[in-house]
């Protein structure tokens, strides 16, 4: 974990219960299908191809925000019909201390770069530069351990 400086997520799924319901609706299935799927993943995971149970209802913006420890950049589009951006936007508002958001109005799922390449690249580069500057600052402030200091 000490190796990670930050996270960059494009079109992230933040609210898993919500995305299952969204996908059921998108596929013109009753909402109960998503709820049954969530139940199966939590009670009989092997039926869903999982090795262990997942409590889908607990995978929310609030829960992820509570556990977030790293600076995070989110690329989110309001026009994403596959993974709605509103949970990611909510997540960003819950952790403004750690989350930077590049929120655009057009661009389908994981295709923000295709419609906003300059903005996406500039936002990503600025975020990474900030991470690297912070890492260099932290490295410089740590006491060094030269061989002569350790045992020499």
PDB file of C-alpha atoms in Angstrom:
ATOM      1  CA  UNK A   1       0.000   0.000   0.000  1.00  0.00           C
ATOM      2  CA  UNK A   2       2.917   2.339   0.605  1.00  0.00           C
ATOM      3  CA  UNK A   3       3.783   1.891  -3.056  1.00  0.00           C
ATOM      4  CA  UNK A   4       0.559   3.589  -4.203  1.00  0.00           C
ATOM      5  CA  UNK A   5       0.525   7.352  -4.493  1.00  0.00           C
ATOM      6  CA  UNK A   6      -3.043   7.734  -5.728  1.00  0.00           C
ATOM      7  CA  UNK A   7      -5.847   6.363  -7.869  1.00  0.00           C
ATOM      8  CA  UNK A   8      -7.168   7.401 -11.267  1.00  0.00           C
ATOM      9  CA  UNK A   9     -10.608   6.013 -12.073  1.00  0.00           C
ATOM     10  CA  UNK A  10     -12.534   6.453 -15.299  1.00  0.00           C
ATOM     11  CA  UNK A  11     -16.309   6.017 -15.247  1.00  0.00           C
ATOM     12  CA  UNK A  12     -16.151   4.160 -11.921  1.00  0.00           C
ATOM     13  CA  UNK A  13     -18.953   2.081 -10.484  1.00  0.00           C
ATOM     14  CA  UNK A  14     -19.380   3.505  -6.990  1.00  0.00           C
ATOM     15  CA  UNK A  15     -22.904   2.336  -6.089  1.00  0.00           C
ATOM     16  CA  UNK A  16     -23.183  -1.346  -6.957  1.00  0.00           C
ATOM     17  CA  UNK A  17     -26.794  -1.821  -5.952  1.00  0.00           C
ATOM     18  CA  UNK A  18     -27.688   1.199  -8.049  1.00  0.00           C
ATOM     19  CA  UNK A  19     -25.763  -0.037 -11.081  1.00  0.00           C
ATOM     20  CA  UNK A  20     -27.459  -3.441 -10.947  1.00  0.00           C
ATOM     21  CA  UNK A  21     -30.867  -1.747 -10.838  1.00  0.00           C
ATOM     22  CA  UNK A  22     -29.825   0.632 -13.633  1.00  0.00           C
ATOM     23  CA  UNK A  23     -28.646  -2.248 -15.821  1.00  0.00           C
ATOM     24  CA  UNK A  24     -31.835  -4.222 -15.170  1.00  0.00           C
ATOM     25  CA  UNK A  25     -33.918  -1.202 -16.167  1.00  0.00           C
ATOM     26  CA  UNK A  26     -31.690  -0.590 -19.195  1.00  0.00           C
ATOM     27  CA  UNK A  27     -32.303  -4.200 -20.228  1.00  0.00           C
ATOM     28  CA  UNK A  28     -36.046  -3.766 -19.651  1.00  0.00           C
ATOM     29  CA  UNK A  29     -36.070  -6.214 -16.756  1.00  0.00           C
ATOM     30  CA  UNK A  30     -38.096  -5.691 -13.598  1.00  0.00           C
ATOM     31  CA  UNK A  31     -36.165  -4.154 -10.691  1.00  0.00           C
ATOM     32  CA  UNK A  32     -36.706  -7.311  -8.683  1.00  0.00           C
ATOM     33  CA  UNK A  33     -34.190  -9.062 -10.987  1.00  0.00           C
ATOM     34  CA  UNK A  34     -31.412  -6.792  -9.704  1.00  0.00           C
ATOM     35  CA  UNK A  35     -32.462  -7.353  -6.100  1.00  0.00           C
ATOM     36  CA  UNK A  36     -32.483 -11.131  -6.633  1.00  0.00           C
ATOM     37  CA  UNK A  37     -29.032 -10.884  -8.200  1.00  0.00           C
ATOM     38  CA  UNK A  38     -27.752  -8.950  -5.175  1.00  0.00           C
ATOM     39  CA  UNK A  39     -29.261 -11.528  -2.851  1.00  0.00           C
ATOM     40  CA  UNK A  40     -27.667 -14.417  -4.744  1.00  0.00           C
ATOM     41  CA  UNK A  41     -24.248 -12.725  -4.618  1.00  0.00           C
ATOM     42  CA  UNK A  42     -24.556 -12.357  -0.851  1.00  0.00           C
ATOM     43  CA  UNK A  43     -26.049 -15.780  -0.010  1.00  0.00           C
ATOM     44  CA  UNK A  44     -25.049 -18.189  -2.804  1.00  0.00           C
ATOM     45  CA  UNK A  45     -21.982 -16.622  -4.454  1.00  0.00           C
ATOM     46  CA  UNK A  46     -21.040 -19.704  -6.474  1.00  0.00           C
ATOM     47  CA  UNK A  47     -24.308 -19.361  -8.422  1.00  0.00           C
ATOM     48  CA  UNK A  48     -23.056 -15.942  -9.526  1.00  0.00           C
ATOM     49  CA  UNK A  49     -19.573 -17.233 -10.354  1.00  0.00           C
ATOM     50  CA  UNK A  50     -18.038 -15.764  -7.203  1.00  0.00           C
ATOM     51  CA  UNK A  51     -15.657 -17.465  -4.794  1.00  0.00           C
ATOM     52  CA  UNK A  52     -17.015 -15.617  -1.760  1.00  0.00           C
ATOM     53  CA  UNK A  53     -20.124 -13.626  -0.848  1.00  0.00           C
ATOM     54  CA  UNK A  54     -20.433  -9.932  -1.660  1.00  0.00           C
ATOM     55  CA  UNK A  55     -22.818  -7.640   0.173  1.00  0.00           C
ATOM     56  CA  UNK A  56     -23.671  -5.483  -2.837  1.00  0.00           C
ATOM     57  CA  UNK A  57     -25.874  -3.150  -0.790  1.00  0.00           C
ATOM     58  CA  UNK A  58     -22.847  -2.132   1.291  1.00  0.00           C
ATOM     59  CA  UNK A  59     -20.867  -1.001  -1.770  1.00  0.00           C
ATOM     60  CA  UNK A  60     -21.940   2.649  -1.765  1.00  0.00           C
ATOM     61  CA  UNK A  61     -20.359   6.073  -2.177  1.00  0.00           C
ATOM     62  CA  UNK A  62     -20.596   6.589   1.575  1.00  0.00           C
ATOM     63  CA  UNK A  63     -18.804   3.327   2.352  1.00  0.00           C
ATOM     64  CA  UNK A  64     -16.053   3.905  -0.205  1.00  0.00           C
ATOM     65  CA  UNK A  65     -15.603   7.479   1.067  1.00  0.00           C
ATOM     66  CA  UNK A  66     -15.199   6.229   4.625  1.00  0.00           C
ATOM     67  CA  UNK A  67     -12.366   3.903   3.619  1.00  0.00           C
ATOM     68  CA  UNK A  68     -10.586   6.137   1.103  1.00  0.00           C
ATOM     69  CA  UNK A  69      -6.983   6.892   2.090  1.00  0.00           C
ATOM     70  CA  UNK A  70      -5.382   7.934  -1.195  1.00  0.00           C
ATOM     71  CA  UNK A  71      -5.767  10.975  -3.423  1.00  0.00           C
ATOM     72  CA  UNK A  72      -8.143   9.972  -6.210  1.00  0.00           C
ATOM     73  CA  UNK A  73      -8.951  11.447  -9.609  1.00  0.00           C
ATOM     74  CA  UNK A  74     -12.328  10.580 -11.098  1.00  0.00           C
ATOM     75  CA  UNK A  75     -13.165  11.050 -14.777  1.00  0.00           C
ATOM     76  CA  UNK A  76     -16.973  11.097 -14.935  1.00  0.00           C
ATOM     77  CA  UNK A  77     -19.486  11.873 -17.679  1.00  0.00           C
ATOM     78  CA  UNK A  78     -23.091  12.916 -17.154  1.00  0.00           C
ATOM     79  CA  UNK A  79     -23.835  11.326 -20.527  1.00  0.00           C
ATOM     80  CA  UNK A  80     -22.651   7.855 -19.478  1.00  0.00           C
ATOM     81  CA  UNK A  81     -25.649   5.584 -20.022  1.00  0.00           C
ATOM     82  CA  UNK A  82     -23.817   2.442 -18.887  1.00  0.00           C
ATOM     83  CA  UNK A  83     -22.571   3.660 -15.477  1.00  0.00           C
ATOM     84  CA  UNK A  84     -24.390   6.788 -14.311  1.00  0.00           C
ATOM     85  CA  UNK A  85     -22.040   9.436 -12.949  1.00  0.00           C
ATOM     86  CA  UNK A  86     -24.173  10.677 -10.047  1.00  0.00           C
ATOM     87  CA  UNK A  87     -22.796   8.196  -7.457  1.00  0.00           C
ATOM     88  CA  UNK A  88     -19.221   9.174  -8.380  1.00  0.00           C
ATOM     89  CA  UNK A  89     -20.136  12.848  -8.057  1.00  0.00           C
ATOM     90  CA  UNK A  90     -21.677  12.127  -4.637  1.00  0.00           C
ATOM     91  CA  UNK A  91     -18.488  10.252  -3.659  1.00  0.00           C
ATOM     92  CA  UNK A  92     -16.379  13.274  -4.666  1.00  0.00           C
ATOM     93  CA  UNK A  93     -18.508  15.609  -2.547  1.00  0.00           C
ATOM     94  CA  UNK A  94     -18.090  13.302   0.452  1.00  0.00           C
ATOM     95  CA  UNK A  95     -14.284  13.447   0.244  1.00  0.00           C
ATOM     96  CA  UNK A  96     -13.228  16.785  -1.240  1.00  0.00           C
ATOM     97  CA  UNK A  97      -9.983  16.445   0.731  1.00  0.00           C
ATOM     98  CA  UNK A  98      -8.918  13.449  -1.373  1.00  0.00           C
ATOM     99  CA  UNK A  99     -11.042  13.396  -4.525  1.00  0.00           C
ATOM    100  CA  UNK A 100     -10.515  15.486  -7.632  1.00  0.00           C
ATOM    101  CA  UNK A 101     -13.200  15.153 -10.276  1.00  0.00           C
ATOM    102  CA  UNK A 102     -13.111  15.802 -14.001  1.00  0.00           C
ATOM    103  CA  UNK A 103     -16.850  15.975 -14.690  1.00  0.00           C
ATOM    104  CA  UNK A 104     -17.874  16.381 -18.321  1.00  0.00           C
ATOM    105  CA  UNK A 105     -21.301  16.597 -19.954  1.00  0.00           C
ATOM    106  CA  UNK A 106     -20.670  14.385 -22.974  1.00  0.00           C
ATOM    107  CA  UNK A 107     -18.864  11.101 -23.444  1.00  0.00           C
ATOM    108  CA  UNK A 108     -20.155   7.575 -23.092  1.00  0.00           C
ATOM    109  CA  UNK A 109     -18.736   5.007 -20.670  1.00  0.00           C
ATOM    110  CA  UNK A 110     -14.900   5.002 -20.589  1.00  0.00           C
ATOM    111  CA  UNK A 111     -14.818   7.228 -23.664  1.00  0.00           C
ATOM    112  CA  UNK A 112     -14.192  10.615 -22.090  1.00  0.00           C
ATOM    113  CA  UNK A 113     -10.785  10.740 -23.739  1.00  0.00           C
ATOM    114  CA  UNK A 114     -12.432  10.342 -27.155  1.00  0.00           C
ATOM    115  CA  UNK A 115     -14.531  13.505 -26.765  1.00  0.00           C
ATOM    116  CA  UNK A 116     -12.397  15.546 -24.346  1.00  0.00           C
ATOM    117  CA  UNK A 117      -8.793  14.422 -24.939  1.00  0.00           C
ATOM    118  CA  UNK A 118      -7.144  17.735 -24.045  1.00  0.00           C
ATOM    119  CA  UNK A 119      -9.134  18.248 -20.834  1.00  0.00           C
ATOM    120  CA  UNK A 120      -8.736  14.640 -19.751  1.00  0.00           C
ATOM    121  CA  UNK A 121      -4.992  14.594 -20.391  1.00  0.00           C
ATOM    122  CA  UNK A 122      -4.401  17.983 -18.734  1.00  0.00           C
ATOM    123  CA  UNK A 123      -6.415  16.989 -15.653  1.00  0.00           C
ATOM    124  CA  UNK A 124      -4.638  13.646 -15.399  1.00  0.00           C
ATOM    125  CA  UNK A 125      -1.199  15.169 -15.885  1.00  0.00           C
ATOM    126  CA  UNK A 126      -1.799  17.864 -13.243  1.00  0.00           C
ATOM    127  CA  UNK A 127      -3.043  15.211 -10.799  1.00  0.00           C
ATOM    128  CA  UNK A 128      -0.029  12.945 -11.372  1.00  0.00           C
ATOM    129  CA  UNK A 129       2.402  15.875 -11.109  1.00  0.00           C
ATOM    130  CA  UNK A 130       0.855  16.825  -7.760  1.00  0.00           C
ATOM    131  CA  UNK A 131       1.192  13.224  -6.549  1.00  0.00           C
ATOM    132  CA  UNK A 132       4.827  13.046  -7.629  1.00  0.00           C
ATOM    133  CA  UNK A 133       5.650  16.393  -6.030  1.00  0.00           C
ATOM    134  CA  UNK A 134       4.108  15.192  -2.770  1.00  0.00           C
ATOM    135  CA  UNK A 135       6.054  11.927  -2.937  1.00  0.00           C
ATOM    136  CA  UNK A 136       9.326  13.788  -3.516  1.00  0.00           C
ATOM    137  CA  UNK A 137       8.574  16.110  -0.607  1.00  0.00           C
ATOM    138  CA  UNK A 138       7.816  13.146   1.670  1.00  0.00           C
ATOM    139  CA  UNK A 139      10.983  11.360   0.541  1.00  0.00           C
ATOM    140  CA  UNK A 140      13.103  14.443   1.231  1.00  0.00           C
ATOM    141  CA  UNK A 141      11.662  14.840   4.735  1.00  0.00           C
ATOM    142  CA  UNK A 142      12.408  11.230   5.757  1.00  0.00           C
ATOM    143  CA  UNK A 143      15.651  10.613   7.636  1.00  0.00           C
ATOM    144  CA  UNK A 144      18.138   8.777   5.488  1.00  0.00           C
ATOM    145  CA  UNK A 145      19.685   5.512   6.579  1.00  0.00           C
ATOM    146  CA  UNK A 146      23.177   5.366   5.201  1.00  0.00           C
ATOM    147  CA  UNK A 147      25.265   2.240   5.880  1.00  0.00           C
ATOM    148  CA  UNK A 148      27.461   4.182   8.326  1.00  0.00           C
ATOM    149  CA  UNK A 149      24.406   5.264  10.347  1.00  0.00           C
ATOM    150  CA  UNK A 150      22.894   1.784  10.461  1.00  0.00           C
ATOM    151  CA  UNK A 151      25.793  -0.325  11.597  1.00  0.00           C
ATOM    152  CA  UNK A 152      28.918   1.295  10.596  1.00  0.00           C
TER     153      UNK A 152
END
